Amino acid sequence: MLLYKTKIALVDDHPIVVEGLEKILATVEHIEVVGHFFNGKDLLSFLDHHTVDVILQDITLPDINGIELCKTIKLHFPKTTVLALSHHHNRKIIMDMLNSGANGYLLKNISRNELVGCISAAVKGEITFSQDVKEIIASPQLSTDQTAVRLTSREKEVLELIASGKTTLEIAGQLHISRFTVESHRKNLLQKFEAKNVAELIRIATANSLL
């Protein structure tokens, strides 16, 4: 009697993460990785023509917010299990992902055995979490001021223009403010999001549904 293998698709924009996951899951007898993708669009195209039992997906992707991707998957492929696999440990992001229909949330520091166990639990219909996520959910909820990045209307404008690729001088001209004021807003945004550079700033803001 042939063993049915759980068909898994991987979605992460970091090739080294995908390669590592493929190597780990290749050692599990009852799991088969049927595809890996670096963006949401390619995954959705694949799902149109292939059966996938479980999707392991990152939150931050180059073309679509992972939360929105999960909603789309659940809308068009409701029987497919979606597990978030991310380094984002913000409670709001975890809850937003679950509210979008995800079957679980795992942090990328998860061990091989825990990962396999969570996949198996999700296939059985359980909502599953890695141990660190369980602790985040179980901990007392902080106030909104502590959990969410709060932006002024001007900071939101600057953030959106930065994300659109505008330079400091272009932003200054469009908003009729000095370039020094724009630079001040830029520094404040990096500090608020604890981002090392603009690319990371955009990724985190997108993950928090602020872009």
Coordinates of C-alpha atoms in Angstrom, one line a residue:
M1 CA 0.0 0.0 0.0
L2 CA 1.4 3.3 -1.1
L3 CA 1.9 6.0 1.6
Y4 CA 0.0 9.2 0.7
K5 CA 2.3 12.1 0.8
T6 CA 1.2 15.6 2.0
K7 CA 1.9 17.9 -1.0
I8 CA 3.5 21.1 0.1
A9 CA 4.3 24.4 -1.7
L10 CA 6.9 26.8 -0.3
V11 CA 6.6 30.6 -0.7
D12 CA 9.5 32.8 0.4
D13 CA 11.5 35.5 -1.4
H14 CA 14.8 34.3 0.1
P15 CA 16.2 31.4 -2.0
I16 CA 18.4 30.2 0.9
V17 CA 15.3 29.8 3.1
V18 CA 13.5 27.8 0.4
E19 CA 16.5 25.6 -0.2
G20 CA 16.9 24.9 3.5
L21 CA 13.2 24.0 3.8
E22 CA 13.3 21.7 0.8
K23 CA 16.3 19.8 2.3
I24 CA 14.6 19.5 5.6
L25 CA 11.3 18.3 4.2
A26 CA 13.0 15.9 1.8
T27 CA 13.9 13.8 4.8
V28 CA 10.3 13.3 5.8
E29 CA 8.7 10.2 4.3
H30 CA 5.1 11.4 4.2
I31 CA 5.9 14.9 2.8
E32 CA 6.5 15.9 -0.8
V33 CA 7.5 19.5 -1.8
V34 CA 5.6 20.0 -5.1
G35 CA 6.8 23.5 -5.8
H36 CA 8.6 26.5 -4.5
F37 CA 7.9 30.1 -5.3
F38 CA 9.5 33.5 -4.6
N39 CA 6.3 35.5 -5.0
G40 CA 2.5 35.2 -4.6
K41 CA 1.6 35.5 -8.3
D42 CA 3.5 32.4 -9.3
L43 CA 2.1 30.4 -6.5
L44 CA -1.5 31.4 -7.4
S45 CA -0.8 30.4 -11.1
F46 CA 0.5 27.0 -9.9
L47 CA -2.6 26.4 -7.7
D48 CA -4.8 26.9 -10.7
H49 CA -3.5 23.6 -12.2
H50 CA -2.0 21.6 -9.3
T51 CA -3.3 20.1 -6.0
V52 CA -1.5 21.4 -2.9
D53 CA -2.4 20.3 0.6
V54 CA -0.3 22.7 2.6
I55 CA 1.3 26.1 1.8
L56 CA 4.2 27.3 3.9
Q57 CA 4.3 31.0 3.2
D58 CA 6.3 34.0 4.4
I59 CA 4.5 37.3 5.4
T60 CA 6.7 39.6 3.5
L61 CA 6.7 39.0 -0.3
P62 CA 7.8 41.2 -3.1
D63 CA 4.5 41.4 -4.9
I64 CA 1.8 41.0 -2.3
N65 CA 1.3 41.2 1.4
G66 CA 1.3 37.7 2.9
I67 CA -2.0 38.4 4.7
E68 CA -3.7 39.3 1.5
L69 CA -2.2 36.3 -0.2
C70 CA -3.7 34.0 2.5
K71 CA -7.1 35.6 2.0
T72 CA -6.9 35.0 -1.7
I73 CA -5.9 31.4 -1.3
K74 CA -8.7 30.7 1.2
L75 CA -11.2 32.4 -1.1
H76 CA -10.3 30.4 -4.2
F77 CA -8.8 27.2 -2.7
P78 CA -10.6 26.8 0.7
K79 CA -9.5 23.2 1.2
T80 CA -5.8 24.3 1.1
T81 CA -4.1 24.6 4.5
V82 CA -2.0 27.8 4.9
L83 CA 0.8 28.0 7.5
A84 CA 2.6 31.3 8.0
L85 CA 6.4 30.8 8.4
S86 CA 7.9 34.2 9.3
H87 CA 10.4 36.1 11.4
H88 CA 7.7 38.6 12.3
H89 CA 6.7 38.1 15.9
N90 CA 4.4 41.0 16.3
R91 CA 1.2 39.9 18.0
K92 CA -1.0 42.0 15.6
I93 CA 0.5 40.4 12.5
I94 CA 0.0 37.0 14.0
M95 CA -3.7 37.7 14.7
D96 CA -4.2 39.4 11.3
M97 CA -2.8 36.3 9.6
L98 CA -5.2 34.0 11.6
N99 CA -8.1 36.3 10.9
S100 CA -7.3 36.0 7.2
G101 CA -7.8 32.2 7.4
A102 CA -4.4 30.8 8.1
N103 CA -4.3 27.4 9.8
G104 CA -1.3 28.4 11.9
Y105 CA 1.7 30.6 12.5
L106 CA 5.3 29.5 12.8
L107 CA 8.5 31.5 13.5
K108 CA 11.5 30.7 11.4
N109 CA 13.6 29.7 14.4
I110 CA 11.4 26.5 14.6
S111 CA 13.2 23.2 14.8
R112 CA 12.8 20.4 12.2
N113 CA 10.8 18.2 14.5
E114 CA 8.5 21.0 15.6
L115 CA 8.0 22.1 11.9
V116 CA 7.0 18.5 10.9
G117 CA 4.7 18.2 13.9
C118 CA 3.0 21.5 13.1
I119 CA 2.4 20.5 9.5
S120 CA 0.9 17.1 10.6
A121 CA -1.4 18.9 13.1
A122 CA -2.5 21.4 10.5
V123 CA -3.3 18.6 8.0
K124 CA -5.6 17.1 10.7
G125 CA -7.5 20.3 10.8
E126 CA -5.9 21.8 13.9
I127 CA -4.8 25.4 14.3
T128 CA -1.1 25.1 15.1
F129 CA 1.7 27.4 16.4
S130 CA 5.4 27.1 17.0
Q131 CA 6.3 27.3 20.7
D132 CA 7.4 30.9 20.6
V133 CA 4.2 31.9 19.0
K134 CA 2.2 30.1 21.7
E135 CA 4.0 32.2 24.3
I136 CA 3.3 35.4 22.4
I137 CA -0.4 34.6 22.2
A138 CA -0.6 33.5 25.8
S139 CA 1.2 36.6 27.1
P140 CA -0.9 39.5 28.4
Q141 CA -1.9 41.7 25.5
L142 CA -0.3 45.1 25.5
S143 CA -2.2 48.3 24.7
T144 CA -2.6 49.4 21.1
D145 CA 0.0 52.2 21.7
Q146 CA 2.6 49.5 22.6
T147 CA 1.9 47.0 19.9
A148 CA 1.3 49.2 16.8
V149 CA 3.5 51.7 15.1
R150 CA 1.7 55.0 15.1
L151 CA 2.4 57.5 12.4
T152 CA 1.4 61.1 11.9
S153 CA -0.5 62.0 8.7
R154 CA 2.7 63.6 7.4
E155 CA 4.8 60.6 8.2
K156 CA 2.3 58.4 6.4
E157 CA 2.6 60.7 3.3
V158 CA 6.4 60.5 3.4
L159 CA 6.4 56.7 3.9
E160 CA 4.1 56.2 0.9
L161 CA 6.3 58.5 -1.3
I162 CA 9.4 56.7 -0.2
A163 CA 7.8 53.3 -1.0
S164 CA 6.9 54.7 -4.5
G165 CA 10.6 55.3 -5.2
K166 CA 10.6 59.1 -4.8
T167 CA 13.9 60.8 -3.9
T168 CA 14.2 63.2 -0.9
L169 CA 14.2 66.2 -3.3
E170 CA 11.1 64.9 -5.1
I171 CA 9.3 64.3 -1.8
A172 CA 10.2 67.8 -0.6
G173 CA 8.9 69.3 -3.8
Q174 CA 5.6 67.4 -3.8
L175 CA 4.8 68.1 -0.2
H176 CA 6.2 71.7 -0.3
I177 CA 8.6 71.1 2.6
S178 CA 12.4 71.3 2.9
R179 CA 14.7 68.4 2.2
F180 CA 15.9 68.6 5.8
T181 CA 12.4 68.1 7.0
V182 CA 12.0 65.1 4.7
E183 CA 15.3 63.6 6.0
S184 CA 14.0 64.1 9.6
H185 CA 10.8 62.2 8.8
R186 CA 12.9 59.5 7.1
K187 CA 15.1 59.1 10.2
N188 CA 12.0 59.0 12.5
L189 CA 10.4 56.3 10.3
L190 CA 13.5 54.1 10.4
Q191 CA 13.6 54.5 14.2
K192 CA 9.8 53.8 14.7
F193 CA 10.0 50.6 12.6
E194 CA 13.4 49.7 14.0
A195 CA 14.5 49.3 10.4
K196 CA 18.2 49.4 9.3
N197 CA 17.5 50.8 5.8
V198 CA 14.7 51.9 3.5
A199 CA 14.2 48.4 2.0
E200 CA 13.6 47.0 5.4
L201 CA 11.4 49.9 6.3
I202 CA 9.1 49.2 3.3
R203 CA 9.0 45.4 4.1
I204 CA 8.0 46.0 7.7
A205 CA 5.5 48.7 6.9
T206 CA 3.9 46.4 4.2
A207 CA 3.8 43.5 6.7
N208 CA 2.0 45.8 9.2
S209 CA -0.6 46.8 6.4
L210 CA 0.6 50.4 6.4
L211 CA 1.4 50.4 2.7

